[in-house]
Amino acid sequence: MTTESVEPSRTRDLGRRAIPLVVVNFVLCLALVAQFLLGMVANLFVTVPTHHPGANASDYYAGVVASMAWLIPHGEPWLVAHAVVGLVLVVAAIVNLVWMLRLRSALYATASILGALATLGAGFNGASFVIYGFDSSSMIMSGLWALAMCCYLVCLLVAARRGVRAKA
């Protein structure tokens, strides 16, 4: 076997492996845009009650669980949608982390890990806002949203470039 006969099949295989990564990162970016819009609506038109299960919890993690358990079935619809999309984003970020092994790219791996951490951090700051009501939690959440968006755009470009290169 010569290297010419091996390389094209490896290249095609790389292209096939890149397709799900392009899709998951495109979905992540679209979900982040939806999350941004839902967050703006929630910020402008929803008031989180000061007294609810988990409010002002002395144990942060117990407060997160109690607040989310209250929020999902009983919260304002815009805030519920914002929380649910946030949970979907965390799951998609984890899927992206698992699939990053397919591409074997240091840049993709770095952006994927950083994006997942930013997504998780934004989620915890969102929960912190619901629990304690500090505006700084909302500000941190928006900064982490921007970082996550940049990371997933990098992942999308790297995966798409690998897929296009494999087809050429």
Coordinates of N, CA and C in Angstrom, one line a residue:
M1 N 0.8 -1.2 0.0 CA 0.0 0.0 0.0 C 0.9 1.2 0.0
T2 N 0.5 2.2 -0.8 CA 1.3 3.4 -0.8 C 0.5 4.4 0.0
T3 N 1.2 5.5 0.3 CA 0.6 6.6 1.1 C -0.5 7.3 0.3
E4 N -0.4 7.3 -1.0 CA -1.5 7.9 -1.8 C -2.8 7.2 -1.6
S5 N -2.8 5.9 -1.5 CA -4.1 5.1 -1.3 C -4.6 5.3 0.1
V6 N -3.8 5.5 1.1 CA -4.2 5.6 2.5 C -4.7 7.0 2.8
E7 N -4.0 8.0 2.3 CA -4.4 9.4 2.7 C -5.8 9.8 2.3
P8 N -6.3 9.5 1.0 CA -7.6 10.0 0.7 C -8.7 9.4 1.6
S9 N -8.6 8.1 2.0 CA -9.6 7.6 2.9 C -9.6 8.2 4.3
R10 N -8.4 8.5 4.8 CA -8.2 9.1 6.1 C -8.8 10.5 6.0
T11 N -8.6 11.2 4.9 CA -9.1 12.5 4.7 C -10.7 12.5 4.6
R12 N -11.2 11.6 3.9 CA -12.7 11.4 3.8 C -13.3 11.1 5.2
D13 N -12.6 10.3 5.9 CA -13.0 9.9 7.3 C -13.0 11.1 8.2
L14 N -12.0 12.0 8.1 CA -12.0 13.2 8.9 C -13.2 14.1 8.5
G15 N -13.5 14.2 7.2 CA -14.7 15.0 6.8 C -16.0 14.4 7.4
R16 N -16.1 13.1 7.4 CA -17.3 12.5 8.0 C -17.4 12.8 9.5
R17 N -16.2 12.8 10.2 CA -16.2 13.0 11.6 C -16.5 14.5 11.9
A18 N -16.2 15.4 11.0 CA -16.4 16.8 11.2 C -17.9 17.2 11.1
I19 N -18.7 16.5 10.4 CA -20.1 16.9 10.1 C -20.9 17.0 11.4
P20 N -20.9 16.0 12.3 CA -21.6 16.2 13.6 C -21.1 17.4 14.4
L21 N -19.8 17.6 14.3 CA -19.3 18.7 15.1 C -19.7 20.1 14.5
V22 N -19.8 20.2 13.2 CA -20.4 21.4 12.6 C -21.8 21.6 13.1
V23 N -22.6 20.5 13.1 CA -24.0 20.6 13.4 C -24.2 21.0 14.9
V24 N -23.4 20.3 15.8 CA -23.6 20.6 17.2 C -23.2 22.0 17.6
N25 N -22.1 22.5 16.9 CA -21.7 23.9 17.2 C -22.6 24.9 16.6
F26 N -23.2 24.6 15.4 CA -24.1 25.5 14.9 C -25.4 25.6 15.8
V27 N -25.8 24.5 16.3 CA -27.0 24.4 17.2 C -26.6 25.2 18.5
L28 N -25.4 25.0 19.0 CA -25.0 25.7 20.2 C -25.0 27.2 20.0
C29 N -24.6 27.7 18.8 CA -24.6 29.1 18.5 C -26.0 29.6 18.4
L30 N -26.9 28.9 17.8 CA -28.3 29.3 17.7 C -29.0 29.3 19.0
A31 N -28.7 28.3 19.8 CA -29.3 28.2 21.2 C -28.7 29.4 22.1
L32 N -27.5 29.7 21.9 CA -26.9 30.9 22.6 C -27.6 32.2 22.2
V33 N -27.9 32.3 20.9 CA -28.7 33.5 20.5 C -30.1 33.5 21.1
A34 N -30.7 32.4 21.1 CA -32.1 32.3 21.7 C -32.0 32.6 23.2
Q35 N -30.9 32.0 23.9 CA -30.7 32.3 25.3 C -30.5 33.7 25.6
F36 N -29.7 34.4 24.7 CA -29.5 35.9 24.9 C -30.8 36.6 24.9
L37 N -31.7 36.3 23.8 CA -32.9 37.0 23.7 C -33.9 36.7 24.9
L38 N -33.9 35.4 25.3 CA -34.8 35.1 26.4 C -34.3 35.8 27.7
G39 N -33.0 35.9 27.8 CA -32.4 36.6 29.0 C -32.8 38.0 29.0
M40 N -32.7 38.7 27.8 CA -33.1 40.1 27.8 C -34.6 40.3 28.1
V41 N -35.4 39.4 27.6 CA -36.9 39.5 28.0 C -37.1 39.3 29.5
A42 N -36.4 38.3 30.0 CA -36.5 38.0 31.4 C -36.0 39.1 32.3
N43 N -34.9 39.7 31.8 CA -34.3 40.8 32.6 C -35.2 42.1 32.6
L44 N -35.9 42.3 31.4 CA -36.7 43.5 31.3 C -38.1 43.4 31.9
F45 N -38.7 42.2 31.8 CA -40.1 42.0 32.0 C -40.4 41.0 33.1
V46 N -39.5 40.4 33.8 CA -39.7 39.4 34.8 C -39.1 39.9 36.1
T47 N -39.8 39.8 37.2 CA -39.3 40.0 38.5 C -39.3 38.7 39.3
V48 N -38.1 38.3 39.7 CA -38.0 37.1 40.5 C -38.5 37.4 41.9
P49 N -39.4 36.6 42.4 CA -39.9 36.9 43.8 C -38.7 36.8 44.8
T50 N -38.8 37.6 45.8 CA -37.7 37.6 46.8 C -37.8 36.4 47.7
H51 N -39.1 35.9 47.8 CA -39.3 34.7 48.7 C -39.8 33.5 47.8
H52 N -38.9 32.5 47.7 CA -39.2 31.3 47.0 C -38.3 30.2 47.5
P53 N -38.6 29.0 47.3 CA -37.7 27.9 47.8 C -36.3 28.2 47.2
G54 N -35.3 28.2 48.1 CA -33.9 28.4 47.7 C -33.5 29.9 47.8
A55 N -34.4 30.8 47.9 CA -34.0 32.2 48.0 C -33.1 32.5 49.2
N56 N -32.1 33.2 49.0 CA -31.1 33.6 50.0 C -30.6 32.4 50.8
A57 N -30.4 31.3 50.1 CA -29.9 30.1 50.8 C -28.5 30.3 51.3
S58 N -28.3 29.7 52.5 CA -27.0 29.7 53.1 C -26.0 28.7 52.4
D59 N -26.6 27.6 51.9 CA -25.8 26.6 51.2 C -26.1 26.8 49.7
Y60 N -25.2 27.3 48.9 CA -25.4 27.7 47.5 C -26.0 26.5 46.7
Y61 N -25.3 25.4 46.8 CA -25.7 24.3 46.0 C -27.1 23.8 46.3
A62 N -27.5 23.8 47.6 CA -28.8 23.4 48.0 C -29.8 24.5 47.5
G63 N -29.4 25.7 47.5 CA -30.2 26.8 46.9 C -30.4 26.7 45.4
V64 N -29.4 26.2 44.7 CA -29.5 26.0 43.3 C -30.6 24.9 43.0
V65 N -30.5 23.8 43.7 CA -31.4 22.7 43.5 C -32.8 23.1 43.9
A66 N -33.0 23.8 45.0 CA -34.3 24.2 45.5 C -34.9 25.3 44.5
S67 N -34.1 26.2 44.1 CA -34.6 27.3 43.2 C -35.0 26.7 41.8
M68 N -34.2 25.8 41.3 CA -34.5 25.3 40.0 C -35.7 24.4 40.1
A69 N -35.8 23.6 41.2 CA -37.0 22.8 41.4 C -38.3 23.6 41.5
W70 N -38.2 24.8 42.1 CA -39.3 25.7 42.1 C -39.5 26.4 40.8
L71 N -38.4 26.9 40.2 CA -38.5 27.7 39.0 C -39.2 27.0 37.8
I72 N -38.7 25.8 37.5 CA -39.2 25.1 36.3 C -40.7 24.9 36.3
P73 N -41.3 24.4 37.4 CA -42.8 24.3 37.3 C -43.6 25.5 37.7
H74 N -43.0 26.5 38.4 CA -43.8 27.6 39.0 C -43.3 29.0 38.6
G75 N -42.2 29.1 37.9 CA -41.7 30.4 37.5 C -42.5 31.1 36.4
E76 N -42.1 32.3 36.2 CA -42.7 33.1 35.0 C -42.2 32.4 33.7
P77 N -43.1 32.3 32.7 CA -42.8 31.6 31.5 C -41.5 32.0 30.8
W78 N -41.2 33.3 30.8 CA -39.9 33.7 30.1 C -38.7 33.2 30.9
L79 N -38.8 33.3 32.2 CA -37.7 32.8 33.0 C -37.5 31.3 33.0
V80 N -38.7 30.6 32.9 CA -38.6 29.1 32.7 C -38.0 28.8 31.4
A81 N -38.4 29.4 30.3 CA -37.8 29.2 29.0 C -36.3 29.5 29.1
H82 N -35.9 30.5 29.7 CA -34.4 30.9 29.9 C -33.7 29.8 30.6
A83 N -34.3 29.3 31.7 CA -33.6 28.2 32.5 C -33.5 26.9 31.7
V84 N -34.6 26.6 31.0 CA -34.6 25.3 30.2 C -33.6 25.4 29.1
V85 N -33.6 26.5 28.4 CA -32.6 26.6 27.3 C -31.1 26.5 27.9
G86 N -31.0 27.1 29.1 CA -29.7 27.0 29.7 C -29.3 25.6 30.0
L87 N -30.2 24.8 30.5 CA -30.0 23.4 30.8 C -29.6 22.6 29.5
V88 N -30.4 22.9 28.4 CA -30.1 22.3 27.1 C -28.7 22.7 26.6
L89 N -28.3 23.9 26.8 CA -26.9 24.4 26.5 C -25.9 23.6 27.2
V90 N -26.1 23.3 28.5 CA -25.1 22.6 29.3 C -25.0 21.2 28.7
V91 N -26.1 20.5 28.4 CA -26.1 19.2 27.8 C -25.3 19.2 26.4
A92 N -25.7 20.2 25.6 CA -25.0 20.3 24.3 C -23.5 20.6 24.4
A93 N -23.1 21.3 25.4 CA -21.7 21.6 25.7 C -21.0 20.3 26.1
I94 N -21.6 19.5 26.9 CA -21.1 18.2 27.3 C -20.9 17.3 26.0
V95 N -22.0 17.2 25.2 CA -21.9 16.5 24.0 C -20.7 16.9 23.1
N96 N -20.6 18.2 23.0 CA -19.5 18.8 22.2 C -18.1 18.4 22.8
L97 N -18.0 18.3 24.1 CA -16.8 17.9 24.8 C -16.4 16.4 24.4
V98 N -17.5 15.6 24.4 CA -17.3 14.2 24.1 C -16.9 14.0 22.7
W99 N -17.5 14.8 21.8 CA -17.2 14.6 20.3 C -15.9 15.3 19.9
M100 N -15.4 16.2 20.8 CA -14.1 16.8 20.4 C -13.0 15.9 20.1
L101 N -13.1 14.7 20.7 CA -12.1 13.7 20.5 C -12.0 13.2 19.0
R102 N -13.1 13.4 18.3 CA -13.2 13.0 16.9 C -12.2 13.8 16.0
L103 N -12.1 15.1 16.4 CA -11.4 16.0 15.5 C -9.9 16.0 15.7
R104 N -9.5 15.7 16.9 CA -8.0 15.7 17.3 C -7.3 17.0 16.9
S105 N -8.0 18.1 17.3 CA -7.4 19.5 17.1 C -7.2 20.2 18.4
A106 N -6.0 20.7 18.7 CA -5.8 21.4 19.9 C -6.6 22.6 20.0
L107 N -6.8 23.4 19.0 CA -7.6 24.6 19.0 C -9.0 24.3 19.3
Y108 N -9.5 23.2 18.6 CA -10.9 22.8 18.8 C -11.1 22.4 20.3
A109 N -10.2 21.6 20.8 CA -10.3 21.1 22.2 C -10.2 22.2 23.2
T110 N -9.3 23.2 23.0 CA -9.2 24.3 23.9 C -10.5 25.1 23.9
A111 N -11.0 25.5 22.7 CA -12.2 26.3 22.5 C -13.4 25.5 23.1
S112 N -13.5 24.2 22.9 CA -14.6 23.4 23.4 C -14.6 23.3 24.9
I113 N -13.5 23.1 25.5 CA -13.4 23.1 27.0 C -13.7 24.5 27.6
L114 N -13.1 25.5 27.0 CA -13.4 26.9 27.5 C -14.9 27.2 27.3
G115 N -15.5 26.8 26.2 CA -16.9 27.1 25.9 C -17.8 26.4 26.9
A116 N -17.4 25.1 27.2 CA -18.2 24.4 28.2 C -18.1 25.0 29.6
L117 N -16.9 25.4 30.0 CA -16.7 26.0 31.3 C -17.5 27.4 31.3
A118 N -17.5 28.1 30.3 CA -18.2 29.4 30.2 C -19.7 29.2 30.3
T119 N -20.2 28.1 29.6 CA -21.6 27.8 29.6 C -22.0 27.4 31.0
L120 N -21.2 26.5 31.6 CA -21.5 26.1 33.0 C -21.4 27.2 34.0
G121 N -20.4 28.1 33.8 CA -20.3 29.3 34.7 C -21.5 30.2 34.6
A122 N -21.9 30.4 33.3 CA -23.1 31.3 33.1 C -24.3 30.7 33.8
G123 N -24.5 29.4 33.7 CA -25.6 28.7 34.3 C -25.6 28.9 35.8
F124 N -24.4 28.7 36.4 CA -24.3 28.9 37.9 C -24.6 30.3 38.3
N125 N -24.1 31.3 37.5 CA -24.4 32.7 37.8 C -25.9 33.0 37.6
G126 N -26.5 32.4 36.6 CA -28.0 32.5 36.5 C -28.7 32.0 37.7
A127 N -28.3 30.9 38.2 CA -28.9 30.3 39.4 C -28.6 31.2 40.6
S128 N -27.4 31.8 40.6 CA -27.0 32.7 41.7 C -27.9 34.0 41.7
F129 N -28.2 34.4 40.5 CA -29.1 35.6 40.3 C -30.5 35.3 40.9
V130 N -31.0 34.1 40.6 CA -32.3 33.7 41.1 C -32.3 33.5 42.6
I131 N -31.2 33.0 43.1 CA -31.1 32.8 44.6 C -31.0 34.1 45.4
Y132 N -30.0 34.9 44.9 CA -29.6 36.1 45.7 C -30.1 37.4 45.1
G133 N -30.4 37.4 43.8 CA -30.8 38.7 43.2 C -29.8 39.7 42.9
F134 N -28.5 39.4 42.9 CA -27.4 40.3 42.7 C -27.3 40.6 41.2
D135 N -27.3 41.9 40.8 CA -27.1 42.3 39.4 C -25.7 41.8 38.9
S136 N -24.7 41.7 39.8 CA -23.4 41.3 39.3 C -23.5 39.9 38.8
S137 N -24.3 39.0 39.3 CA -24.5 37.7 38.8 C -25.0 37.7 37.3
S138 N -25.9 38.6 37.0 CA -26.4 38.8 35.7 C -25.3 39.3 34.7
M139 N -24.5 40.2 35.2 CA -23.4 40.8 34.4 C -22.4 39.7 34.1
I140 N -22.0 38.9 35.1 CA -21.1 37.8 34.9 C -21.6 36.8 33.9
M141 N -22.9 36.5 34.0 CA -23.6 35.6 33.1 C -23.5 36.1 31.7
S142 N -23.7 37.4 31.5 CA -23.6 37.9 30.1 C -22.2 37.9 29.6
G143 N -21.2 38.1 30.4 CA -19.8 38.0 29.9 C -19.4 36.6 29.6
L144 N -19.9 35.7 30.4 CA -19.6 34.2 30.1 C -20.4 33.8 28.8
W145 N -21.6 34.3 28.6 CA -22.3 34.1 27.4 C -21.5 34.5 26.2
A146 N -20.9 35.7 26.2 CA -20.1 36.2 25.1 C -18.9 35.3 24.9
L147 N -18.2 34.8 26.0 CA -17.1 34.0 25.8 C -17.5 32.6 25.2
A148 N -18.6 32.1 25.7 CA -19.1 30.8 25.1 C -19.4 30.9 23.7
M149 N -20.0 32.0 23.3 CA -20.4 32.2 21.8 C -19.1 32.3 21.0
C150 N -18.1 33.0 21.5 CA -16.8 33.1 20.7 C -16.2 31.7 20.6
C151 N -16.2 31.0 21.7 CA -15.6 29.6 21.7 C -16.3 28.7 20.7
Y152 N -17.6 28.7 20.7 CA -18.4 27.8 19.8 C -18.3 28.3 18.4
L153 N -18.1 29.6 18.1 CA -17.8 30.0 16.8 C -16.5 29.5 16.3
V154 N -15.5 29.5 17.2 CA -14.2 29.0 16.8 C -14.3 27.5 16.5
C155 N -15.0 26.8 17.4 CA -15.2 25.3 17.1 C -15.9 25.1 15.8
L156 N -16.9 25.9 15.5 CA -17.7 25.7 14.3 C -16.8 26.0 13.1
L157 N -15.9 27.0 13.1 CA -15.0 27.3 12.0 C -14.0 26.2 11.8
V158 N -13.4 25.7 12.9 CA -12.4 24.6 12.9 C -13.0 23.4 12.3
A159 N -14.2 23.0 12.8 CA -14.8 21.8 12.3 C -15.2 21.9 10.8
A160 N -15.8 23.1 10.4 CA -16.2 23.3 9.0 C -15.0 23.3 8.1
R161 N -13.9 23.9 8.6 CA -12.7 23.9 7.8 C -12.1 22.5 7.6
R162 N -12.2 21.7 8.6 CA -11.7 20.3 8.5 C -12.6 19.5 7.5
G163 N -13.9 19.8 7.6 CA -14.8 19.1 6.7 C -14.6 19.5 5.3
V164 N -14.4 20.8 5.0 CA -14.2 21.3 3.7 C -12.9 20.8 3.1
R165 N -11.9 20.8 3.9 CA -10.6 20.4 3.5 C -10.6 18.9 3.1
A166 N -11.4 18.1 3.9 CA -11.5 16.7 3.6 C -12.2 16.4 2.3
K167 N -13.1 17.2 1.9 CA -13.9 17.0 0.7 C -13.1 17.5 -0.5
A168 N -12.1 18.4 -0.4 CA -11.4 18.9 -1.5 C -10.5 18.0 -2.1

